[in-house]
Amino acid sequence: MNLNALSLFVSVVQDGSLSKASERLNVPIATISRQITELEKSLNIQLFDRKKSGVKPTMAGQKLYEQVYQNIDNLLQVEKAFSEHQEISGKLRISTFAGLQEVWAWVDEFCIQYPKVQVHCQITDRVLDLVEDNIDFAFRAGDLHTDNAVARLVLSAKTKCVAHPHLLAQYGTPMTPDDLVHFPCVGFAKAEQKELMISLENKTLHLPYVFASNDVYAVAYFIRQGRGIGYLPKQMANRLIEEYGLVEVLHDYPMRTYPVHLLYLKHRYPSSVMRAFLDFVMEKVGFYAV
């Protein structure tokens, strides 16, 4: 089997099109197409469904990718390791949920430390299939689906309840969480939710809302405009308190903290980029990768 053709095949799957792989690798499209065709003939299978928008691996192509992409990456890294002054390079695919600024700060520091690593970060709160979605690492809070993944605790998500001074002047200051039913509330919710669910340390509040979103930045905007009172991630709330004069309320009644885990597939031979990022994150949280 032609290892160069396999390497090109992996790149096309990861980039989603021959043209993008060609541009990134600086290899002519014709060369990539010919190598892929020869690989398909040697295996007697079709590897891609070709569409106007790009290419998508067939079921057989996806299965081949899952079996070879880590080994191909490791072979490339071994080859590079023998080059003098070689730095870690490659592409890292990360997923976080909205507002996870602590992790984004880690990624920024990682990029400074490894300038030849290219990072793509997907922001979503949906459940991911790390293989199907082509994600190396996912940061998730709450219920986890870890049948085929490793989960490592890295953070505890904390929040603050904040409001604009103008809103407090109009409605007063809530003294207990139960008082929030008398205030216009904004917060995080999925489309099917008819009310906000605020999980405190000892109970869960169910509150009507004037505005809800699955984007924490949209929630923050409405709080900043004085349209409602709501909970925001601690770091974001602190910044808005400092920059826009928002006021923290109900600080004696904190929301339940949620553990944030780093999820990744357990590979026997993880790529050098993945290993570097895992070591970096574990050092940040006071552990060491094993």
Coordinates of C-alpha atoms in Angstrom, one line a residue, residues 151-264:
A151 CA -12.8 12.1 30.5
R152 CA -10.4 14.2 32.6
L153 CA -11.6 16.8 35.1
V154 CA -10.0 20.2 34.3
L155 CA -12.2 23.0 35.7
S156 CA -15.2 23.8 37.8
A157 CA -17.7 26.1 36.0
K158 CA -18.8 28.9 38.4
T159 CA -21.4 31.6 37.7
K160 CA -22.5 35.0 39.1
C161 CA -26.0 36.5 39.1
V162 CA -25.7 40.1 37.6
A163 CA -27.9 42.9 36.6
H164 CA -27.7 46.5 35.3
P165 CA -28.1 49.2 37.9
H166 CA -31.0 50.7 36.0
L167 CA -32.9 47.5 36.2
L168 CA -32.3 47.2 39.9
A169 CA -33.4 50.8 40.4
Q170 CA -36.7 49.9 38.6
Y171 CA -37.4 46.5 40.2
G172 CA -35.4 46.6 43.4
T173 CA -32.7 44.1 44.5
P174 CA -33.6 40.4 44.9
M175 CA -32.8 39.2 48.4
T176 CA -33.3 35.5 47.7
P177 CA -33.4 33.4 44.5
D178 CA -37.2 33.0 44.9
D179 CA -37.5 36.8 44.4
L180 CA -36.3 36.3 40.8
V181 CA -39.9 35.4 39.8
H182 CA -40.7 39.1 40.1
F183 CA -37.9 40.2 37.8
P184 CA -37.5 40.0 34.0
C185 CA -35.0 37.1 33.6
V186 CA -32.7 36.2 30.8
G187 CA -30.5 33.2 30.5
F188 CA -29.2 30.1 28.8
A189 CA -31.8 27.7 27.4
K190 CA -32.3 25.3 24.5
A191 CA -35.1 25.9 22.0
E192 CA -37.5 23.4 23.4
Q193 CA -37.3 24.9 27.0
K194 CA -40.3 27.0 28.1
E195 CA -38.5 28.3 31.2
L196 CA -35.1 28.8 32.6
M197 CA -33.8 26.1 35.0
I198 CA -31.5 27.6 37.6
S199 CA -29.7 24.9 39.5
L200 CA -28.8 26.2 43.0
E201 CA -26.8 24.2 45.5
N202 CA -30.0 23.0 47.3
K203 CA -32.8 23.3 44.7
T204 CA -33.6 24.1 41.1
L205 CA -35.6 27.3 40.1
H206 CA -38.0 27.3 37.2
L207 CA -38.4 30.8 35.9
P208 CA -40.2 32.4 33.0
Y209 CA -37.9 34.5 30.8
V210 CA -38.1 37.5 28.6
F211 CA -35.1 36.3 26.6
A212 CA -33.2 33.1 26.4
S213 CA -30.5 31.8 24.1
N214 CA -28.0 28.9 23.7
D215 CA -25.3 31.6 23.2
V216 CA -24.0 33.0 26.5
Y217 CA -22.8 36.2 24.7
A218 CA -26.4 37.0 23.6
V219 CA -27.5 36.5 27.2
A220 CA -24.7 38.8 28.4
Y221 CA -25.8 41.5 25.8
F222 CA -29.4 41.6 27.1
I223 CA -28.2 41.8 30.7
R224 CA -25.8 44.6 29.8
Q225 CA -28.6 46.5 28.1
G226 CA -30.7 46.3 31.3
R227 CA -33.3 44.0 29.8
G228 CA -33.1 41.4 32.5
I229 CA -31.3 39.8 35.3
G230 CA -29.4 36.5 34.8
Y231 CA -26.4 34.2 35.5
L232 CA -23.2 34.4 33.6
P233 CA -19.9 32.5 33.8
K234 CA -17.8 34.0 36.6
Q235 CA -15.0 35.4 34.4
M236 CA -17.4 37.0 32.0
A237 CA -19.5 38.4 34.8
N238 CA -16.4 39.9 36.5
R239 CA -15.4 41.6 33.2
L240 CA -18.8 43.1 32.7
I241 CA -18.9 44.3 36.3
E242 CA -15.7 46.1 35.7
E243 CA -16.3 47.5 32.2
Y244 CA -20.1 48.2 32.3
G245 CA -20.8 48.7 36.0
L246 CA -23.1 45.6 36.3
V247 CA -23.9 44.6 39.8
E248 CA -23.6 41.2 41.4
V249 CA -26.6 40.1 43.4
L250 CA -27.5 36.9 45.3
H251 CA -23.9 36.2 46.0
D252 CA -24.9 34.3 49.1
Y253 CA -26.9 31.9 47.0
P254 CA -24.5 30.5 44.4
M255 CA -25.5 28.3 41.5
R256 CA -24.3 24.7 41.6
T257 CA -20.9 24.4 40.1
Y258 CA -20.4 22.0 37.2
P259 CA -17.3 20.0 36.5
V260 CA -15.7 20.7 33.1
H261 CA -14.1 17.6 31.6
L262 CA -11.6 17.2 28.7
L263 CA -12.8 14.4 26.4
Y264 CA -10.6 12.6 23.9

